[in-house]
Short mmCIF file of C-alpha atoms and ligand atoms in Angstrom, two decimals:
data_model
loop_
_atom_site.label_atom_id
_atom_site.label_comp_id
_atom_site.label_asym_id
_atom_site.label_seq_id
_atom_site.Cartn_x
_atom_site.Cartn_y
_atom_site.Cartn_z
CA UNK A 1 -19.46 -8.33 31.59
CA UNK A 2 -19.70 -6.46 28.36
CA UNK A 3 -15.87 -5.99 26.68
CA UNK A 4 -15.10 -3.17 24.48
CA UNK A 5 -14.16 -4.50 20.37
CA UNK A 6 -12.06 -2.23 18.15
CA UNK A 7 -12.15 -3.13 14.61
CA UNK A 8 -10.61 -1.44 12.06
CA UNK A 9 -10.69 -1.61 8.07
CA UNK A 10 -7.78 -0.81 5.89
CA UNK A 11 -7.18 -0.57 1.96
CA UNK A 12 -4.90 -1.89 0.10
CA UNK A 13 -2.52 0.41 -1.67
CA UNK A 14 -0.24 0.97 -4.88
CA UNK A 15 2.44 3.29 -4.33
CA UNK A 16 4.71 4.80 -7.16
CA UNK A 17 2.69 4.71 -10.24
CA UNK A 18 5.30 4.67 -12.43
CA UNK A 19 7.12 7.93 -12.47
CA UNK A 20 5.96 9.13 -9.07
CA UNK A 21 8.61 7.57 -6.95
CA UNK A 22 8.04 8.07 -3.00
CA UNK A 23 4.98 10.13 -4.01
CA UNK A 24 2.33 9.03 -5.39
CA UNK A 25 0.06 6.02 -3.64
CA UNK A 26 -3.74 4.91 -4.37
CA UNK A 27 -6.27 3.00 -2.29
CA UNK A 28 -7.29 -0.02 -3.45
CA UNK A 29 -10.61 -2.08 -2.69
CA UNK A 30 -9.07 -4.98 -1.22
CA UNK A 31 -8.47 -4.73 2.85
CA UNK A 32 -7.20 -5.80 6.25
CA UNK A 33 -9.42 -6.22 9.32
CA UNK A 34 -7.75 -5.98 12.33
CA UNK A 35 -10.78 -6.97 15.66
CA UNK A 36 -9.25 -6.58 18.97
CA UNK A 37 -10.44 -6.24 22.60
CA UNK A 38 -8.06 -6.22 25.75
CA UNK A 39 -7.37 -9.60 27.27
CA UNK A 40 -4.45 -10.32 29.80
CA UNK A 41 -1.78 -11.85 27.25
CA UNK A 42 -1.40 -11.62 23.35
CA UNK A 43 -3.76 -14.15 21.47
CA UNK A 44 -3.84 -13.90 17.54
CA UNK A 45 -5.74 -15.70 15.28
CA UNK A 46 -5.23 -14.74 11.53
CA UNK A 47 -7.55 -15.35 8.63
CA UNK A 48 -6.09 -17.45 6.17
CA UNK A 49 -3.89 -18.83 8.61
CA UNK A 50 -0.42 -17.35 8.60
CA UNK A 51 2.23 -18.19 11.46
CA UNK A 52 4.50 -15.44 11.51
CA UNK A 53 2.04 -13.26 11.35
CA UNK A 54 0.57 -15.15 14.70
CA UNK A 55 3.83 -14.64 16.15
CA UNK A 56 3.42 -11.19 18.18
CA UNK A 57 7.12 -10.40 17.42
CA UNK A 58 5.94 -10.19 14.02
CA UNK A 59 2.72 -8.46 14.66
CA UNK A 60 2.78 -4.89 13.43
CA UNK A 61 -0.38 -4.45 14.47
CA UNK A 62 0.03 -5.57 18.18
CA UNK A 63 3.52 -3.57 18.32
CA UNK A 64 1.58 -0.13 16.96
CA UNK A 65 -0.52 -0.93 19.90
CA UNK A 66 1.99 -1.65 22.84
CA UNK A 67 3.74 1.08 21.39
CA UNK A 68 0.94 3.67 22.26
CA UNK A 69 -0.31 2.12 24.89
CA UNK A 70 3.14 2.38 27.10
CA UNK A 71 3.45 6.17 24.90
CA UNK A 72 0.68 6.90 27.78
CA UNK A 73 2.63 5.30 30.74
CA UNK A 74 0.41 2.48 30.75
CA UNK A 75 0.84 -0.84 30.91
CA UNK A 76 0.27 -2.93 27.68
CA UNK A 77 -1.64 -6.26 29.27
CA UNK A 78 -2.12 -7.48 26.09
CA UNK A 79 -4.83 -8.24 23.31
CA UNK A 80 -7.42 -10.56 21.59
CA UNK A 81 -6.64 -10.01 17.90
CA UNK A 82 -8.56 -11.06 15.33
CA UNK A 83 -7.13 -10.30 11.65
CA UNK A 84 -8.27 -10.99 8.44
CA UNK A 85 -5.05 -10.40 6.03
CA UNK A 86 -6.68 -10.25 2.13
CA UNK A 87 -3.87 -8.02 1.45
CA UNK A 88 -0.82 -9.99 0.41
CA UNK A 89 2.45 -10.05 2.36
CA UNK A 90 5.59 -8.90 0.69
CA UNK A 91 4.09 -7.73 -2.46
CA UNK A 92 4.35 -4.37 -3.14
CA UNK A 93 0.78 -3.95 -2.10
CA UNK A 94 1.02 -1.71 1.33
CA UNK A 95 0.17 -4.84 3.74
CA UNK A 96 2.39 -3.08 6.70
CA UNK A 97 1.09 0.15 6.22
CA UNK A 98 -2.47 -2.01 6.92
CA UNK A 99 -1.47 -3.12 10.44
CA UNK A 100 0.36 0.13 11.29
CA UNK A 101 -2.31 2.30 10.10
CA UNK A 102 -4.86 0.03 11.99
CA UNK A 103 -2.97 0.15 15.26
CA UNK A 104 -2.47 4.01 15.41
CA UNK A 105 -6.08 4.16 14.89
CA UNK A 106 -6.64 1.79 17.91
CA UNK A 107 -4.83 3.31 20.09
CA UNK A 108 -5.84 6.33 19.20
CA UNK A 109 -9.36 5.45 20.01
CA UNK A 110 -8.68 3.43 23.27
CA UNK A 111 -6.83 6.22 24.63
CA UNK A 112 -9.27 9.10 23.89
CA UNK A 113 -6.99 11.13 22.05
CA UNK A 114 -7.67 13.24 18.78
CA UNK A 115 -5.52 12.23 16.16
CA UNK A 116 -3.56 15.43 14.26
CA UNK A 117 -1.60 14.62 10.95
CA UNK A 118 1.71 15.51 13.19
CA UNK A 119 0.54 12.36 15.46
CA UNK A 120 0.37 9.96 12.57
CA UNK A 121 3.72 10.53 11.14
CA UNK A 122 5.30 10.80 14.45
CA UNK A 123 4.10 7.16 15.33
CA UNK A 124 3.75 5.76 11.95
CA UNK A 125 6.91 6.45 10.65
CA UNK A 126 8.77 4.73 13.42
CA UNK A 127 7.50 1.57 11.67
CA UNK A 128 7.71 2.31 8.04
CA UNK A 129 9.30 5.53 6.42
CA UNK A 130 6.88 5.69 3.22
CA UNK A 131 3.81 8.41 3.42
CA UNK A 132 3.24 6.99 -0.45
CA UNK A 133 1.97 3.94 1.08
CA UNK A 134 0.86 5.17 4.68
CA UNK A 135 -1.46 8.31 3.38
CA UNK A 136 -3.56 6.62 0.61
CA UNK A 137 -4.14 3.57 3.59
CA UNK A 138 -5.17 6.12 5.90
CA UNK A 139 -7.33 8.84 4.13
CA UNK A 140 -7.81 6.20 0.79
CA UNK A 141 -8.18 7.71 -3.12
CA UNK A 142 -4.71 9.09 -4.57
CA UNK A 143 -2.29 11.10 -2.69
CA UNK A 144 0.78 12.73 -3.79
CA UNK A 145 3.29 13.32 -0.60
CA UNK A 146 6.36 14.49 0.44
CA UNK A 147 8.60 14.15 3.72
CA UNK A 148 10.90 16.63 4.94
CA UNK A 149 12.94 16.29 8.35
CA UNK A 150 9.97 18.09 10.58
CA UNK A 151 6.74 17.40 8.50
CA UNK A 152 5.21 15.95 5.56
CA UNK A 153 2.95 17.86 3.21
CA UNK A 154 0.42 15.83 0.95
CA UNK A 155 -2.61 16.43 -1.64
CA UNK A 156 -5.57 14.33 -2.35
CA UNK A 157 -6.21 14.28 -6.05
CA UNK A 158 -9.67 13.21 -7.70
CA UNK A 159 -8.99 9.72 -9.28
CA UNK A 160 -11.42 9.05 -12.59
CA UNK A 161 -13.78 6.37 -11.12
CA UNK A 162 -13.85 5.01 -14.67
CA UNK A 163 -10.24 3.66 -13.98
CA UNK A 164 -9.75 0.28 -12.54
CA UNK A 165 -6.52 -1.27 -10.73
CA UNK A 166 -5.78 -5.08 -12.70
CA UNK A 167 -3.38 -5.45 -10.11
CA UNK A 168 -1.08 -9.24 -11.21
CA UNK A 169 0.31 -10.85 -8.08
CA UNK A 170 3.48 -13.46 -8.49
CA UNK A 171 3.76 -16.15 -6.14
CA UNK A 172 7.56 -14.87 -4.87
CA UNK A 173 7.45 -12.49 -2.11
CA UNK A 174 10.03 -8.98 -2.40
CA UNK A 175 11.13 -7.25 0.68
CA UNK A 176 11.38 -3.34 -0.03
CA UNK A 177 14.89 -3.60 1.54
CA UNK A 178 16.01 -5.61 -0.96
CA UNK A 179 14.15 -3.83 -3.57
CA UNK A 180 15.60 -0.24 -2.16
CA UNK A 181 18.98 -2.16 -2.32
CA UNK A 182 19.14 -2.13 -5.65
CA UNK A 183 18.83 1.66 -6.49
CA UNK A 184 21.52 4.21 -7.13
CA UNK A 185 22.45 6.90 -4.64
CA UNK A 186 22.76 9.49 -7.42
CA UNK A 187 20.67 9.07 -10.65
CA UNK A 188 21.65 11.34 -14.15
CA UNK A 189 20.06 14.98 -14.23
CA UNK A 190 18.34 13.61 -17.48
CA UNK A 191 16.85 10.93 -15.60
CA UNK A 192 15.34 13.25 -12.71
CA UNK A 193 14.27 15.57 -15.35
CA UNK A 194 12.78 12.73 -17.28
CA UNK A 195 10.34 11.30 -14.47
CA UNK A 196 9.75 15.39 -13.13
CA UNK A 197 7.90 15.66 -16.68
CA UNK A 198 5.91 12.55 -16.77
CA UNK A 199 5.27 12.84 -12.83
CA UNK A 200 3.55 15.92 -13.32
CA UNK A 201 1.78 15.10 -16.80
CA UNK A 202 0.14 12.31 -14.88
CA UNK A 203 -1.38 14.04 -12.45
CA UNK A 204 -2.79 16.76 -15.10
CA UNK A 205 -3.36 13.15 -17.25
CA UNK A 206 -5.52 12.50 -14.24
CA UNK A 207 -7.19 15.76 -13.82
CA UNK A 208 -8.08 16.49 -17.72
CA UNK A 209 -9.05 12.89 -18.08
CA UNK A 210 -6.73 12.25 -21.05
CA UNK A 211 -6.66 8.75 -20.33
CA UNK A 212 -3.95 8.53 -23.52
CA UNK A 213 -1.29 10.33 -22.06
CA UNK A 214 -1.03 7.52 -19.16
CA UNK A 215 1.13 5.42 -20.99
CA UNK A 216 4.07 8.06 -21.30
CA UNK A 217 3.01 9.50 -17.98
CA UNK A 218 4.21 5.97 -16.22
CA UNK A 219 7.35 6.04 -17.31
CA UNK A 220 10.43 6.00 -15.22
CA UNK A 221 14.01 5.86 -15.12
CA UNK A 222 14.43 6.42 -10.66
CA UNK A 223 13.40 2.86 -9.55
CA UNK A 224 12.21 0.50 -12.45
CA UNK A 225 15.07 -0.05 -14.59
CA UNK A 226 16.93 -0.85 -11.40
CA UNK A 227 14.29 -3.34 -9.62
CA UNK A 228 13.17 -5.27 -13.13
CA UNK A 229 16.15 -7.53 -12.34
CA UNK A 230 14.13 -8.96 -9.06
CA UNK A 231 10.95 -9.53 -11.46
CA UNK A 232 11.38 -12.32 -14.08
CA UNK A 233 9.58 -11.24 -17.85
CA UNK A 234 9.42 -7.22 -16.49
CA UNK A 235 9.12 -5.82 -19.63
CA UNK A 236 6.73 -8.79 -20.71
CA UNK A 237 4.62 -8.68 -18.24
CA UNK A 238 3.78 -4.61 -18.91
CA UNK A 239 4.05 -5.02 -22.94
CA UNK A 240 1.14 -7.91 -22.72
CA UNK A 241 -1.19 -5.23 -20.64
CA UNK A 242 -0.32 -2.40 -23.06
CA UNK A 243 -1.16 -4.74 -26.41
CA UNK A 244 -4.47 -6.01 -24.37
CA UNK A 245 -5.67 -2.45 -23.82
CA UNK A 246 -4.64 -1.20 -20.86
CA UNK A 247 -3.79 2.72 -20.67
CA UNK A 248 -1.31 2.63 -17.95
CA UNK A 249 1.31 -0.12 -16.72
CA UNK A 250 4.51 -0.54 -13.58
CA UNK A 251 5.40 -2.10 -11.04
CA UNK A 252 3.14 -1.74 -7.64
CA UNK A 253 5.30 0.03 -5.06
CA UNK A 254 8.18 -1.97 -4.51
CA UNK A 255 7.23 -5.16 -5.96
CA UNK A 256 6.85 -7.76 -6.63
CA UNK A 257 3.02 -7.09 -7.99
CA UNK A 258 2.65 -5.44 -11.47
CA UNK A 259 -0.49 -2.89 -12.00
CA UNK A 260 -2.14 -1.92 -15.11
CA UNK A 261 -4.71 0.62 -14.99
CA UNK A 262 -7.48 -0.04 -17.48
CA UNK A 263 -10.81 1.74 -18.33
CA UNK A 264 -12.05 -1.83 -20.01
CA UNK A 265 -10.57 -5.47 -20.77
CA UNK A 266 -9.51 -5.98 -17.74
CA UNK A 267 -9.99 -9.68 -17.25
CA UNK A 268 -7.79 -9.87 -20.32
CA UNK A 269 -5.22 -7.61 -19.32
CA UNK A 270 -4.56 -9.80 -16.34
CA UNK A 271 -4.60 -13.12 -18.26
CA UNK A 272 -2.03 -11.91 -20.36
CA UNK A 273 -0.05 -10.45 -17.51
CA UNK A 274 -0.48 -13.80 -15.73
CA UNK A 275 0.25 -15.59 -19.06
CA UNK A 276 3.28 -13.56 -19.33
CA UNK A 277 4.63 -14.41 -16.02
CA UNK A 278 4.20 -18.27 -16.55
CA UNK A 279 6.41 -18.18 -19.83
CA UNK A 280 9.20 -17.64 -17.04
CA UNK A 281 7.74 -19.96 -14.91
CA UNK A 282 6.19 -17.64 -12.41
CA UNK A 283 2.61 -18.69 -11.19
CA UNK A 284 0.47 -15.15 -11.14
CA UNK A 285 -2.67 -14.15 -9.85
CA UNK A 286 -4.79 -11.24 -10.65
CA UNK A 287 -7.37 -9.26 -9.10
CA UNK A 288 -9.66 -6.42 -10.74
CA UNK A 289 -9.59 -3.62 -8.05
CA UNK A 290 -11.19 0.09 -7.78
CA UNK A 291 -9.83 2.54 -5.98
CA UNK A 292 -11.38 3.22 -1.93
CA UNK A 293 -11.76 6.52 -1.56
CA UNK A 294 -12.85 6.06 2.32
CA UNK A 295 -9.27 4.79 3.45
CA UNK A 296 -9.70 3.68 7.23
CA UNK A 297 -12.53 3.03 8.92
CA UNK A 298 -12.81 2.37 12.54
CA UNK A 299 -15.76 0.63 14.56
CA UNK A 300 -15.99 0.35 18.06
CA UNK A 301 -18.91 -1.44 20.05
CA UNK A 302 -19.39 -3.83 22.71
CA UNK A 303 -19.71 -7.35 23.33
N1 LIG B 1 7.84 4.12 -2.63
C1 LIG B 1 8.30 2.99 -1.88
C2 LIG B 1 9.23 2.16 -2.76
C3 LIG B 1 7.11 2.18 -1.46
O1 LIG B 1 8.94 2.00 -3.94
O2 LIG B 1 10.25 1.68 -2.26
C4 LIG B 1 7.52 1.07 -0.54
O3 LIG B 1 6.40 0.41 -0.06
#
């Protein structure tokens, strides 16, 4: 008998940009698969091999899934899941926004049900609070958001495909607890007023293609100065991008990956941002990324 596959494809993502704390996120061409079909019981196997990930307590994914699946007073029997994790765990790189995004689009599908912006959020959010991460995974390119109590309100902005993501990954995984841990309640009105400006020039930096104001545009006082303490050689690691041509450098989301946006050079760029990580005796990797501008995509067939 024939058995119905889901598989679903999600981006990579790079939230924050600098100065656009909780708002701005960008897609990234590096994904997630997530292949399931119903089975009686939970079977995982994960590509490279990962055990808590295997472990369906762990499993965003499989939880999205139960979740909805129970949401239409069924019962969840449980799932054959497939999942290919390229994204890396922990790194300020949107992999749970992957596996939650994946699963609402599952069970979405399995159940037969349209799904409205209002449904998204409404599930979504009871698994991670950030739309900065969650939108650009979902609808992919560059999304500025923002979430009130009853509903969250978001713009896709064109991205200059010119631009590329050198996106420098340590080996040290960073929670975003911990990283949220270390920010202020209240900031200085000079500080707010400081990242407003460059917030906005960016995305006018973006529109005008005045790839020069990017540097200034990235700056930021809300999170960075806080979280640099979690990543050894901070200011190193974005100085080497800047004098190897890059024309926009921070930190990716919470951490603990650094981006540099780059029209050219962008094998040297990361060198040096690797190279600047080893002097304090952090082993790096980087990967040259554009952005996906497709977000999501969904198959279903049979097998
Ligand atoms: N904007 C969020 C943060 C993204 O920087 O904490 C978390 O993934």
């Amino acid at each position: 008998m024939s058995k119905k596959v889901v598989k679903v494809r999600v981006p990579a993502t790079t939230a924050n940009l600098g100065a656009g704390f909780d708002t701005f996120g960008l897609a990234l061409t590096l994904y997630n698969e997530f292949e399931v079909e119903e089975i009686e019981g939970i079977y995982i196997e994960s590509y490279p091999d990962n055990e808590y990930l295997k472990n369906p307590e762990n499993n965003l994914f499989i939880k999205v899934v139960k979740y909805l699946c129970e949401a239409e007073g069924k019962r969840f029997k449980g799932a054959k899941l497939k999942q290919t994790i390229n994204v890396p765990v922990a790194r300020g790189l949107g992999s749970s926004a992957t596996a939650i995004v994946a699963g609402i689009l599952t069970g979405f599908a399995v159940h037969k049900k349209t799904l409205t912006d209002e449904e998204f959020f409404k599930v979504a959010y009871m698994f991670e609070p950030h739309p900065d991460n969650l939108l650009p995974a979902w609808k992919g390119g560059f999304i500025t958001a923002l979430k009130t109590e009853g509903k969250t309100y978001y713009t896709k902005v064109d991205f200059p495909k010119e631009i590329k993501a050198v996106v420098v990954i340590p080996d040290f995984e960073l929670s975003t607890e911990l990283a949220r841990s270390v920010l202020p309640d209240n900031v200085p009105l000079k500080d707010a007023i400081f990242n407003l400006q460059r917030a906005t020039l960016f995305i006018r930096a973006l529109e005008e293609k005045r790839f020069d104001l990017l540097k200034v545009a990235m700056e930021d006082r809300l999170h960075q100065p806080y979280r640099k303490k979690l990543i050894p050689n901070f200011d190193k690691v974005i100085e080497s991008a800047y004098d190897n041509g890059a024309i926009g450098a921070s930190l990716s989301g919470a951490g603990s990956t650094m981006l540099a946006l780059a029209t050219e050079n962008f094998d040297k760029i990361g060198q040096a941002m690797v190279d600047a990580f080893k002097e304090a005796s952090i082993k790096a990797q980087y990967k040259v990324l554009d952005v996906d501008t497709e977000g999501a995509k969904i198959e279903i067939f049979e097998r």
